[in-house]
PDB file of C-alpha atoms and ligand atoms in Angstrom:
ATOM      1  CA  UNK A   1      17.671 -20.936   4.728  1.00  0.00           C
ATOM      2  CA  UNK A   2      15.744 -18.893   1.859  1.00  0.00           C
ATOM      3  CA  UNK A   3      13.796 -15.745   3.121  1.00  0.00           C
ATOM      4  CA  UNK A   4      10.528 -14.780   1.569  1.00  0.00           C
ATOM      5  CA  UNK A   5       9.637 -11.555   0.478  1.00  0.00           C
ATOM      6  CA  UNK A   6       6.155 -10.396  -0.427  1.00  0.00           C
ATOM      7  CA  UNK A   7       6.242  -7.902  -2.732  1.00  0.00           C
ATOM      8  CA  UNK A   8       3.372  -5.462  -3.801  1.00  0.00           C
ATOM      9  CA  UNK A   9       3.095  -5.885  -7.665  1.00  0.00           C
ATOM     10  CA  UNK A  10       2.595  -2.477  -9.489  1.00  0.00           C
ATOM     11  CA  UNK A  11       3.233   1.062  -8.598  1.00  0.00           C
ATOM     12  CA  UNK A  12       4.964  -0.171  -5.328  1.00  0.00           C
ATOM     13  CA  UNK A  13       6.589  -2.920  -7.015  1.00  0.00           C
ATOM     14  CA  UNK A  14       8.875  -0.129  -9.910  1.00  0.00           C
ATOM     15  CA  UNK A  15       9.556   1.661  -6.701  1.00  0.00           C
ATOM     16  CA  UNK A  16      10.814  -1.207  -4.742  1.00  0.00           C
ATOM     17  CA  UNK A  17      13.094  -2.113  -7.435  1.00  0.00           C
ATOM     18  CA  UNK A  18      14.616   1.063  -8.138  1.00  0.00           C
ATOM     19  CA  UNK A  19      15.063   1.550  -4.142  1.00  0.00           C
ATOM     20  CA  UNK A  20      17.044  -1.999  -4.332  1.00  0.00           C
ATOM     21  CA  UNK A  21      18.828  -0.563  -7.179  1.00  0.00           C
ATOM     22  CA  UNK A  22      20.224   2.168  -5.377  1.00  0.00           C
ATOM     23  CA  UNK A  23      21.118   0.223  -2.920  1.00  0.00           C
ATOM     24  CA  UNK A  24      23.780  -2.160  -5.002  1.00  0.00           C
ATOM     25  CA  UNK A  25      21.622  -4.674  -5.402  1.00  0.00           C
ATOM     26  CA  UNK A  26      21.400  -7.226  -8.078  1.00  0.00           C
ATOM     27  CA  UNK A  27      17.854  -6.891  -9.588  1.00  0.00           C
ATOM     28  CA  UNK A  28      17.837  -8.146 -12.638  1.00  0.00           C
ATOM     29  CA  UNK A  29      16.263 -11.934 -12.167  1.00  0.00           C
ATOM     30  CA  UNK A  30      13.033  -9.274 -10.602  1.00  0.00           C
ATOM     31  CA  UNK A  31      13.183  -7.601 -13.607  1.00  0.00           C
ATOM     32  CA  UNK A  32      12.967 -10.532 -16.535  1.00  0.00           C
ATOM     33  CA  UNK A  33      10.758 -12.813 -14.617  1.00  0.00           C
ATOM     34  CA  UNK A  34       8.252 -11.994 -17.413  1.00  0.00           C
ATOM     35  CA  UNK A  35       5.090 -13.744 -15.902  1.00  0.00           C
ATOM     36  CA  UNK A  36       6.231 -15.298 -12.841  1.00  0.00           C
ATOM     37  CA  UNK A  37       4.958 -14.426  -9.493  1.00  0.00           C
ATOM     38  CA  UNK A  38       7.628 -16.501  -7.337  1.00  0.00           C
ATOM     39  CA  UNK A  39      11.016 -15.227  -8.290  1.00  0.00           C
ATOM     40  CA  UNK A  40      14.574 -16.250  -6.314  1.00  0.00           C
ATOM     41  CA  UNK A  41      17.727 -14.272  -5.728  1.00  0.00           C
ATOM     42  CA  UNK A  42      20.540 -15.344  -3.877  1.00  0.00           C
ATOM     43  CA  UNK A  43      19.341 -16.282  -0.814  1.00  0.00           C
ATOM     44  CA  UNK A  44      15.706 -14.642  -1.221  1.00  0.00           C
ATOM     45  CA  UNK A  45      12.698 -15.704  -2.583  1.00  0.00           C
ATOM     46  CA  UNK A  46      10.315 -13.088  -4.147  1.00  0.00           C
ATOM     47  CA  UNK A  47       6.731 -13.288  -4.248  1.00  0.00           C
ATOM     48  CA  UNK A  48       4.854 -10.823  -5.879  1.00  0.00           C
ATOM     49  CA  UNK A  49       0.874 -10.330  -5.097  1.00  0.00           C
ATOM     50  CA  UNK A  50      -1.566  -7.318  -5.050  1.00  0.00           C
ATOM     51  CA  UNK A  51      -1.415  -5.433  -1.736  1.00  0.00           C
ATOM     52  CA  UNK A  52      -3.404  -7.262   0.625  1.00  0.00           C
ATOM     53  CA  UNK A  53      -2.425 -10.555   0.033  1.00  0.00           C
ATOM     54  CA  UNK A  54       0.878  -9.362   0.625  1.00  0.00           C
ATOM     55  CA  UNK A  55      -0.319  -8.650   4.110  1.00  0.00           C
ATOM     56  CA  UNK A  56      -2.364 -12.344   4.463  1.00  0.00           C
ATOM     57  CA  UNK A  57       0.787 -14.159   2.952  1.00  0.00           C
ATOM     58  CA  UNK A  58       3.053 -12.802   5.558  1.00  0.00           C
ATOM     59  CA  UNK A  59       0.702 -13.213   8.172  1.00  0.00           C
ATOM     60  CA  UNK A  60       0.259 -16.760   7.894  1.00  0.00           C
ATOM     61  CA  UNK A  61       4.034 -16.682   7.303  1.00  0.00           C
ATOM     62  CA  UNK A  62       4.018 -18.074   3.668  1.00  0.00           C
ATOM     63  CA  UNK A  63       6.193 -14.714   3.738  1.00  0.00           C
ATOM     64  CA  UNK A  64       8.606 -13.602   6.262  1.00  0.00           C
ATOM     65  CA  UNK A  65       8.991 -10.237   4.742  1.00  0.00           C
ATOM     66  CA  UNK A  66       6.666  -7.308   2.830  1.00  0.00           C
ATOM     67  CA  UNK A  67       6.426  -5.098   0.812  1.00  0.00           C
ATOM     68  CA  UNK A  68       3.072  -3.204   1.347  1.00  0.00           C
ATOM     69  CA  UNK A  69       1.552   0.194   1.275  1.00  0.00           C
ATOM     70  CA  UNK A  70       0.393   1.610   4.492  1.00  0.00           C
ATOM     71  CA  UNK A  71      -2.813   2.203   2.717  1.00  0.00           C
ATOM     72  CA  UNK A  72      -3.659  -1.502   2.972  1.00  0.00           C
ATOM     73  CA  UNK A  73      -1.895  -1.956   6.008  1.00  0.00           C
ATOM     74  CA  UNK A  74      -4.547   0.677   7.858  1.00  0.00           C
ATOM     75  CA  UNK A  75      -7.415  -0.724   5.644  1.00  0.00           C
ATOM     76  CA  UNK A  76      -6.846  -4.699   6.427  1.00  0.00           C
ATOM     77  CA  UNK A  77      -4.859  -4.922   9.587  1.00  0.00           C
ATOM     78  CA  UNK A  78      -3.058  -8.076   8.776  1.00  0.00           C
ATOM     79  CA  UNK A  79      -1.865  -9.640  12.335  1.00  0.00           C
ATOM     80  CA  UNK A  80       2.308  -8.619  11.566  1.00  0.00           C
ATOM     81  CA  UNK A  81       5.049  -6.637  12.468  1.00  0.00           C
ATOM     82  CA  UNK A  82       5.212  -2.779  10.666  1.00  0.00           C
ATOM     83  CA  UNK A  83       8.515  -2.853  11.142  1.00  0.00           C
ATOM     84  CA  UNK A  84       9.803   0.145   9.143  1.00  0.00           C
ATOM     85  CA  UNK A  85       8.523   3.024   6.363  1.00  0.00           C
ATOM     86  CA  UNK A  86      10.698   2.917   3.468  1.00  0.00           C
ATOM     87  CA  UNK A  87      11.501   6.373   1.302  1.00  0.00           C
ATOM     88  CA  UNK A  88       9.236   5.681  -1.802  1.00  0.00           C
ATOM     89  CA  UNK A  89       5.116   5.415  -2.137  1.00  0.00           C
ATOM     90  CA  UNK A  90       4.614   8.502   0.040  1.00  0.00           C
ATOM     91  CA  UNK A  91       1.243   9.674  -0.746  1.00  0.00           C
ATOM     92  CA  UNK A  92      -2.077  10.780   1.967  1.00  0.00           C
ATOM     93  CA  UNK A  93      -5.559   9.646   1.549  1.00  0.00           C
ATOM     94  CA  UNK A  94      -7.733  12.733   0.387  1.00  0.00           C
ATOM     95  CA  UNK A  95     -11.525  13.320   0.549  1.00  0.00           C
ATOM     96  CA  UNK A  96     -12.439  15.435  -2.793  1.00  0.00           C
ATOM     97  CA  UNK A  97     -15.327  15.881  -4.938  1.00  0.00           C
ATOM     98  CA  UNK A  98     -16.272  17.579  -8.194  1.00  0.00           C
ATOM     99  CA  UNK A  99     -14.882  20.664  -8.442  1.00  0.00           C
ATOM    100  CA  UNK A 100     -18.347  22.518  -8.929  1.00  0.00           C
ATOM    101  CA  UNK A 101     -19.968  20.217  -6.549  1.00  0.00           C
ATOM    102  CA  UNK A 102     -23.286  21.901  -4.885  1.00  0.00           C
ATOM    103  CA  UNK A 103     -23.701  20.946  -0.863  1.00  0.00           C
ATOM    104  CA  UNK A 104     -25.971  17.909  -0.512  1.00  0.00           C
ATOM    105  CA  UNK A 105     -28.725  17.760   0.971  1.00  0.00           C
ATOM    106  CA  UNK A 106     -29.149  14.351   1.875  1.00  0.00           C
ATOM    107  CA  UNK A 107     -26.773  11.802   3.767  1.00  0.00           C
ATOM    108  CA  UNK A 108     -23.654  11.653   1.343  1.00  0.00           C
ATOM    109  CA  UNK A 109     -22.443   8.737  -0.548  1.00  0.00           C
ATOM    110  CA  UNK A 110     -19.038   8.158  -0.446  1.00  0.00           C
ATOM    111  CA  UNK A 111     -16.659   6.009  -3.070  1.00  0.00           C
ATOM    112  CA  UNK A 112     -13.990   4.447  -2.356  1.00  0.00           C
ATOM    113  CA  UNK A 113     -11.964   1.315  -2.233  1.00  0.00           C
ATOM    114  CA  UNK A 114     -11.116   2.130   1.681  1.00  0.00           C
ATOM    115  CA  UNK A 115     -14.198   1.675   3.533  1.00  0.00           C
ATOM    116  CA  UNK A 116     -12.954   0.996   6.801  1.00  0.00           C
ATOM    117  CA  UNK A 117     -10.789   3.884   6.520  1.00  0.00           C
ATOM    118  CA  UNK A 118     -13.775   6.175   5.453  1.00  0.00           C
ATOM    119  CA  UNK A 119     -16.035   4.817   8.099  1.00  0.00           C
ATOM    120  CA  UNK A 120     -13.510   6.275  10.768  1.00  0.00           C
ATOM    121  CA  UNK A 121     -12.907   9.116   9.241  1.00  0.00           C
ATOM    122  CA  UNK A 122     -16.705  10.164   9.043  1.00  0.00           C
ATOM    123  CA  UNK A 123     -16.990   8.703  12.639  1.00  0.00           C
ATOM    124  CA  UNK A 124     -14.514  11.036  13.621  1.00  0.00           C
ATOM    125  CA  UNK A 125     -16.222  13.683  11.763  1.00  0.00           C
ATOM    126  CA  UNK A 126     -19.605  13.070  13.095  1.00  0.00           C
ATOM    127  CA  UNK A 127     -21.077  13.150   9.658  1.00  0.00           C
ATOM    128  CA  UNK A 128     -23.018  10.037   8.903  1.00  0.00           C
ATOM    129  CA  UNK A 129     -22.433   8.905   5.581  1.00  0.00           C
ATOM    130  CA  UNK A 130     -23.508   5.950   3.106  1.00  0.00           C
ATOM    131  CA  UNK A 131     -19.984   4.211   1.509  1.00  0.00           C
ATOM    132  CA  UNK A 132     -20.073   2.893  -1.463  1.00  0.00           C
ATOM    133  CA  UNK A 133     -17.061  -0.017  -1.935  1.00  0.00           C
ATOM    134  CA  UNK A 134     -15.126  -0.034  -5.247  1.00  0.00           C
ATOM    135  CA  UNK A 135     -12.504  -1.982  -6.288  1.00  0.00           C
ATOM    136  CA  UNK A 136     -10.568   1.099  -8.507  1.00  0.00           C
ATOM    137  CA  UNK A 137     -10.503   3.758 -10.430  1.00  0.00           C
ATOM    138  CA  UNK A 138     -12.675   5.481  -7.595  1.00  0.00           C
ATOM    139  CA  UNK A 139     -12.626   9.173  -9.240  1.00  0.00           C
ATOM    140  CA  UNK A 140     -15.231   7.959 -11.745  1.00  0.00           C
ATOM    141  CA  UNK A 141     -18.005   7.665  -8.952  1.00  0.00           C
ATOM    142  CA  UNK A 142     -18.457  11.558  -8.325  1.00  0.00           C
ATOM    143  CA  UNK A 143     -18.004  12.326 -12.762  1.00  0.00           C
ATOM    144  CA  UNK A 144     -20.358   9.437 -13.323  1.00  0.00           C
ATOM    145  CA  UNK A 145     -23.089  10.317 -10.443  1.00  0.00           C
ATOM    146  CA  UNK A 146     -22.494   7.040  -8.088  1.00  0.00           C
ATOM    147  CA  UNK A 147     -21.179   9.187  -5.449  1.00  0.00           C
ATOM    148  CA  UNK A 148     -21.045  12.330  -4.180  1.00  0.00           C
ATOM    149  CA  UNK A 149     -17.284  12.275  -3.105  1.00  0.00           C
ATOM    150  CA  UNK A 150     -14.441   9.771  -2.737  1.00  0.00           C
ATOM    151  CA  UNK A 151     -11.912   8.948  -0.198  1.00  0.00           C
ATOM    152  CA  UNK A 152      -9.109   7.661  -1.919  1.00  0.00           C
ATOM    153  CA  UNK A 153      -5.109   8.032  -2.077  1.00  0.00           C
ATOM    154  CA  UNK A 154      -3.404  10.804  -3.774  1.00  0.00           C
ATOM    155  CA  UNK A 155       0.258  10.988  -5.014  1.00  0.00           C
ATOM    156  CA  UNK A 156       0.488  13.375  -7.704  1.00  0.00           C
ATOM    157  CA  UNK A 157      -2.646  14.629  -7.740  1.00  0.00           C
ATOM    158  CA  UNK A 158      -3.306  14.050 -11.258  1.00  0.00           C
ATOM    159  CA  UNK A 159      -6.104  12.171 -11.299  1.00  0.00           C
ATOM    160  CA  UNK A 160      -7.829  13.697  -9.595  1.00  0.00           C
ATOM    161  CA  UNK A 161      -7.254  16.920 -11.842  1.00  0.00           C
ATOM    162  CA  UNK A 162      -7.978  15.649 -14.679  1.00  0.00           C
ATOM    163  CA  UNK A 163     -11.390  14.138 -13.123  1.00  0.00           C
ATOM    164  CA  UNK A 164     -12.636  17.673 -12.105  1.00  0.00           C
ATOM    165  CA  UNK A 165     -12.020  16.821  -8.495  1.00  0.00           C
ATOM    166  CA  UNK A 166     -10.844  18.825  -6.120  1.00  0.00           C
ATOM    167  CA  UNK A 167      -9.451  18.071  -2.675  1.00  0.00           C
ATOM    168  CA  UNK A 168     -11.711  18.932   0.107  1.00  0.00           C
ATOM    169  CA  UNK A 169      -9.541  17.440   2.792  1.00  0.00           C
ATOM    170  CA  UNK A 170      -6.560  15.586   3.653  1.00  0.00           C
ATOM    171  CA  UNK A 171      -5.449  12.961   6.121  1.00  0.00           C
ATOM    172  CA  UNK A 172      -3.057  10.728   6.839  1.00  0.00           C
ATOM    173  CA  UNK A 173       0.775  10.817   5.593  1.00  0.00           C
ATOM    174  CA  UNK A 174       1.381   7.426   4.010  1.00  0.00           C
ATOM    175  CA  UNK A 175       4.201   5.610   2.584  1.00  0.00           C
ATOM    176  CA  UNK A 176       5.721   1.898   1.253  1.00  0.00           C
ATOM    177  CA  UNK A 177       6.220  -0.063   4.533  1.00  0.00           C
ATOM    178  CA  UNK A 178       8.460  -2.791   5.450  1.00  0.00           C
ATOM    179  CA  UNK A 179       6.479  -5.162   7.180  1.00  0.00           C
ATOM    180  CA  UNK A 180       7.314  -9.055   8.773  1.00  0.00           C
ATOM    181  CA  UNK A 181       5.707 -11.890  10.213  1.00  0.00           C
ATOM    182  CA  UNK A 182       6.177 -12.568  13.581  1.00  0.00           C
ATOM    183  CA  UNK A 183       7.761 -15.998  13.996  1.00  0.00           C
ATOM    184  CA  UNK A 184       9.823 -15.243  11.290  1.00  0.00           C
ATOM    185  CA  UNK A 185      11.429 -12.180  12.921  1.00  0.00           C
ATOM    186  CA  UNK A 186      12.810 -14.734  15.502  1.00  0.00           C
ATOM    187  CA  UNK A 187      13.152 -18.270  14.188  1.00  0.00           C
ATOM    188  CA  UNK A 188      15.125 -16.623  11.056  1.00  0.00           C
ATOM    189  CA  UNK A 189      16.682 -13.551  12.822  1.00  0.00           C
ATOM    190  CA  UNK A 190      19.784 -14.488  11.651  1.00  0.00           C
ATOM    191  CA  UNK A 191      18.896 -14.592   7.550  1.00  0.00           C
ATOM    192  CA  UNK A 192      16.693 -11.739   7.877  1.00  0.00           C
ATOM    193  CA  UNK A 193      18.411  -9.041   9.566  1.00  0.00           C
ATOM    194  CA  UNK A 194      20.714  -8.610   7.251  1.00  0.00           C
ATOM    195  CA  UNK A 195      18.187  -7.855   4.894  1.00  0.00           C
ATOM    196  CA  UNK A 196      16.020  -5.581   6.634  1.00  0.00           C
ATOM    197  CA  UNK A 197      19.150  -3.699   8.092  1.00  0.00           C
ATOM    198  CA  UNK A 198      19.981  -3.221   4.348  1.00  0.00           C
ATOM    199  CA  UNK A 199      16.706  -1.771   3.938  1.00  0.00           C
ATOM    200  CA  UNK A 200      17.315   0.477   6.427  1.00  0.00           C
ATOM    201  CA  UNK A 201      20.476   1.653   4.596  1.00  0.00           C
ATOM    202  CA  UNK A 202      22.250   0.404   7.648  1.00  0.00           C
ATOM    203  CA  UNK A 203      24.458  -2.893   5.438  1.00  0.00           C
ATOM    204  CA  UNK A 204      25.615  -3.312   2.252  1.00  0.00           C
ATOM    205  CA  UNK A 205      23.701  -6.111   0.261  1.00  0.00           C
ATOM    206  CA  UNK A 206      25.297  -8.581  -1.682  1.00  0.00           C
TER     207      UNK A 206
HETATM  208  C1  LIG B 301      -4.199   5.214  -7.093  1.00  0.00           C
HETATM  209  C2  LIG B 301      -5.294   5.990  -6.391  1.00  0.00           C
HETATM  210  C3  LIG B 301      -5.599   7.083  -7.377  1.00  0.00           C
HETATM  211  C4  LIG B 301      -4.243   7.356  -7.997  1.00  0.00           C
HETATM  212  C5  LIG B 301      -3.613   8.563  -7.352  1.00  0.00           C
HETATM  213  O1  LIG B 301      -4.794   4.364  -8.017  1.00  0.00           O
HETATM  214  O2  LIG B 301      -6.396   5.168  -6.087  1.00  0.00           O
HETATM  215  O3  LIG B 301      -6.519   6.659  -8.345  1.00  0.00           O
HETATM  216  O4  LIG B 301      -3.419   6.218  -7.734  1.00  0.00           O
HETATM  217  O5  LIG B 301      -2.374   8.867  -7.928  1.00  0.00           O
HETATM  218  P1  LIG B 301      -2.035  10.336  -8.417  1.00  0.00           P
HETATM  219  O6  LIG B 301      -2.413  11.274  -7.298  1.00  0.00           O
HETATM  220  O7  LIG B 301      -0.546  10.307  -8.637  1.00  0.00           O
HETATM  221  O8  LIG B 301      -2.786  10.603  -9.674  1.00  0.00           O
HETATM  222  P2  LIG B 301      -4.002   3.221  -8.767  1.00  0.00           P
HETATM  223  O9  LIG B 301      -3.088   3.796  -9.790  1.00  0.00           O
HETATM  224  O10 LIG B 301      -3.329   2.376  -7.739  1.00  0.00           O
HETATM  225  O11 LIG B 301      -5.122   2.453  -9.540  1.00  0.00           O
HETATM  226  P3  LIG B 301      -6.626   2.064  -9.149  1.00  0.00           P
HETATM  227  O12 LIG B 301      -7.416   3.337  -9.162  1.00  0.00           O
HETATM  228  O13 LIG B 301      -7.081   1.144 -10.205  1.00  0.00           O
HETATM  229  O14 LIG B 301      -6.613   1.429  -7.792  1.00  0.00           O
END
């Protein structure tokens, strides 16, 4: 029986590969699939989708297994197991502005591609707050005048320095997360396991 495994395509996606790496696994077929999105190896099938359509896909068990950032999995709350954080994609959502920002005087707007995320952070804040929804690249808003600060994830921290922003607060540790749907984690127990404990670094994979 094959097991399905959403995978994040992108940052998440180089991380993922060089964590299977390390663990003696065989990635090559992930690696020249060239434009395919549905990839198999051995006894696994690998999807690869942007991050929260990996959390729909396994939810409606399409795929038993993902690959997502905790990011999404806060923002959408896809109905699945978080099973696990895995050692890569560590990062914290941020709020920051431009570094000579002046106080405003009026109700803030607020970029960013998380809004439920910002709404209960400014709920929890007690500041009431207009969000403005993007879809990337959030750091333009505050350079370009669209907003008057972002809340957005930060790894590095480079783009935001080399936007002029500056972090005015963080919140929220955040990593890759292994996530599964939850039929799957008991109709296929026995095909899965051995996966996920190899994730785990608890079994070698083969
Ligand atoms: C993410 C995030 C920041 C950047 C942070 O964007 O939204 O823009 O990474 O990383 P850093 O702190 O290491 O600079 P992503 O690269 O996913 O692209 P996007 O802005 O188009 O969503």
């Amino acid at each position: 029986m094959k097991v399905c495994v959403a995978l994040t395509k992108g940052r998440l996606e180089d991380q993922f590969l060089q964590y299977l790496e390390s663990l003696s696994f065989d990635i090559e077929p992930l690696i020249n699939k060239g434009r395919k999105l549905c990839v198999e190896a051995g006894n696994l099938q690998f999807i690869f989708a942007k991050g929260a359509d990996v959390g729909t896909y396994v939810e409606h068990g399409i795929a038993d297994l993902g690959i997502i950032g905790e990011d999404i999995l806060l923002e959408y709350q896809p109905d699945v197991f978080d099973l696990f954080p895995l050692p890569f994609g560590e990062c914290r959502f941020a709020l920051a502005e431009a570094a000579n920002k002046k106080p405003s005087l009026t109700k803030r707007k607020i970029a960013t591609k998380y809004p439920n995320i910002t709404n209960d952070y400014f709920r929890n804040t007690g500041e009431s707050v207009d969000i403005v929804k993007l879809e990337g690249s959030v750091e333009l808003a505050p350079v370009l005048g669209l907003s008057d600060a972002i809340v957005d994830i930060v790894e590095t921290g480079t783009t935001l320095a080399e936007n002029g922003l500056i972090i005015k607060e963080e919140f929220h540790p955040l990593s890759a997360r292994c996530i599964a749907n939850r039929s799957s984690l008991k109709i296929k127990k026995a095909f899965i396991t051995p996966f996920i404990d190899a994730l785990q670094g608890q079994e070698v994979l083969s």
